[in-house]
Amino acid sequence: MTDTSHARGAEQLRDLIAAELDRTRARTALLTDAVDDADLMRQHSPLMSPLVWDLAHVGNQEELWLVRDVGGRDPVRQDIDDLYDAFKQPRKDRPALPLLAPGEARAYVGSVRDKVYDLLDTVRFGERPLVADGFAFGMIVQHEQQHDETMLATHQLRSGPAVLHAPPPPEPRATVGAEVLIPAGPFTMGTDTDPWALDNERPAHRVDLPAYVIDAAPVTNGDYRRFIAEGGYDDPRWWSAAGWAHRVEADLTAPMHWRRDGDGWAYRRFGRWAPVRDDEPVVHVSWHEAQAYAAWAGKRLPTEAEWEKAARWDPVTGRSRRYPWGDDDPTADHANLGQRHLWPAPVGAYPAGASPLGVHQMIGDVWEWTSTAFRGHPGFTAFPYREYSEVFFGDDHRVLRGGSFGTDRAACRGTFRNWDYPIRRQIFSGFRCARDARPEESRP
Ligand SMILES: [Fe+2]
């Protein structure tokens, strides 16, 4: 690379980062300007922070990583670091903290952002691994987008009239079969090359899987309604011991935000009740419910590796793509991402987003539970800090993949990994099932 092309590359990277920061802050503003100050300070569920905590926390992380670490600048508000440290302040306790009021929080995140734009002009991307290819900026964009999705889940939990508006997702444009056979063999899982991929997506490594069959689309409301109607919630044989204990204790009878509506069901979406539509992926189910459904259906949840091979592996070239459709960034034709719509799209709405083997809607719509507990890939190294993912490794959390309608494209890739407790369902979580291939199916 010549010096001039290097300089041009750096300029393009600065422009890209500035555009991503702007786009992300516009979403944060939309989510926090949609309600009044009292609502911003209120806790809508003990599972969630007041929205104003998320807002200032986003600014505080940006200050810590970009202003202080990358920029080497003086702190903007060192006095509030502890208030906005997610590890020091459990969510349930956050409303009682002396939080910045909405006006102060907005002014704070604005002054941090001004300093970031200033240092972006002069930062040298080759100087340290933290800023190589703009990584620290990408990490902060993704962090803010992840909190935006969390704030969207808070909006889903708040009572009162609807304040968010979006057009409905597209109607089906293709017929989708039931299942897809994924042939036996190795594939590359994880990545070494995606510049903004986070530590837990690295390194790339080979995984050899036997043949298996995976659902061509996420489990739908229609499928799930049959599980309910046939007594799935009343029969402990479909549930794990922990799942059944939770089912009883929490008195689960249907996905979160559902209620009976005559003979059918209705689903509350951001302040509006709508009839449950059978061809949409089911959302707001816990890992335990997903596991019970899969057992009832005579199947199981896919492992994380099975999910990723079905999403990324190209049988023609043998390589793993960034996304099911290829390496290009998602567009509105590929997937239901980025809060463009406020609920999952019906099955068949995104034929252009299907994988080479014909698996649909792996990206967007609903986060998909896998059977896998969250751990580092072989060769994992924490970067840039253990608290991003390593402290969550272990059997307590299950991996979710693929992003939801509330996930931004910046925080979603074929390698992107999310995790949560198996009882959680305030997130935009659904699933698809898998099973081992039968011998007659897997014969070449
Ligand atoms: Fe955070």
Short mmCIF file of N, CA, C and O and ligand atoms in Angstrom, two decimals, residues 53 57 61 86 143 147, ligand 1:
data_model
loop_
_atom_site.label_atom_id
_atom_site.label_comp_id
_atom_site.label_asym_id
_atom_site.label_seq_id
_atom_site.Cartn_x
_atom_site.Cartn_y
_atom_site.Cartn_z
N TRP A 53 -30.69 5.79 32.63
CA TRP A 53 -29.43 5.13 33.02
C TRP A 53 -28.71 4.63 31.77
O TRP A 53 -27.51 4.86 31.60
N HIS A 57 -25.02 5.79 30.60
CA HIS A 57 -24.06 4.67 30.59
C HIS A 57 -23.37 4.57 29.22
O HIS A 57 -22.16 4.35 29.13
N GLN A 61 -19.32 4.86 28.83
CA GLN A 61 -18.44 3.89 28.17
C GLN A 61 -17.66 4.56 27.05
O GLN A 61 -16.48 4.28 26.84
N ALA A 86 -21.89 -1.07 35.02
CA ALA A 86 -22.92 -2.11 35.04
C ALA A 86 -22.59 -3.22 36.03
O ALA A 86 -23.50 -3.92 36.50
N HIS A 143 -21.69 -1.19 21.17
CA HIS A 143 -22.17 -1.10 22.54
C HIS A 143 -23.43 -0.23 22.62
O HIS A 143 -24.43 -0.60 23.25
N HIS A 147 -27.28 -1.35 23.62
CA HIS A 147 -28.14 -0.69 24.61
C HIS A 147 -29.41 -0.16 23.97
O HIS A 147 -30.47 -0.13 24.62
FE FE B 1 -23.11 -1.60 28.67
#
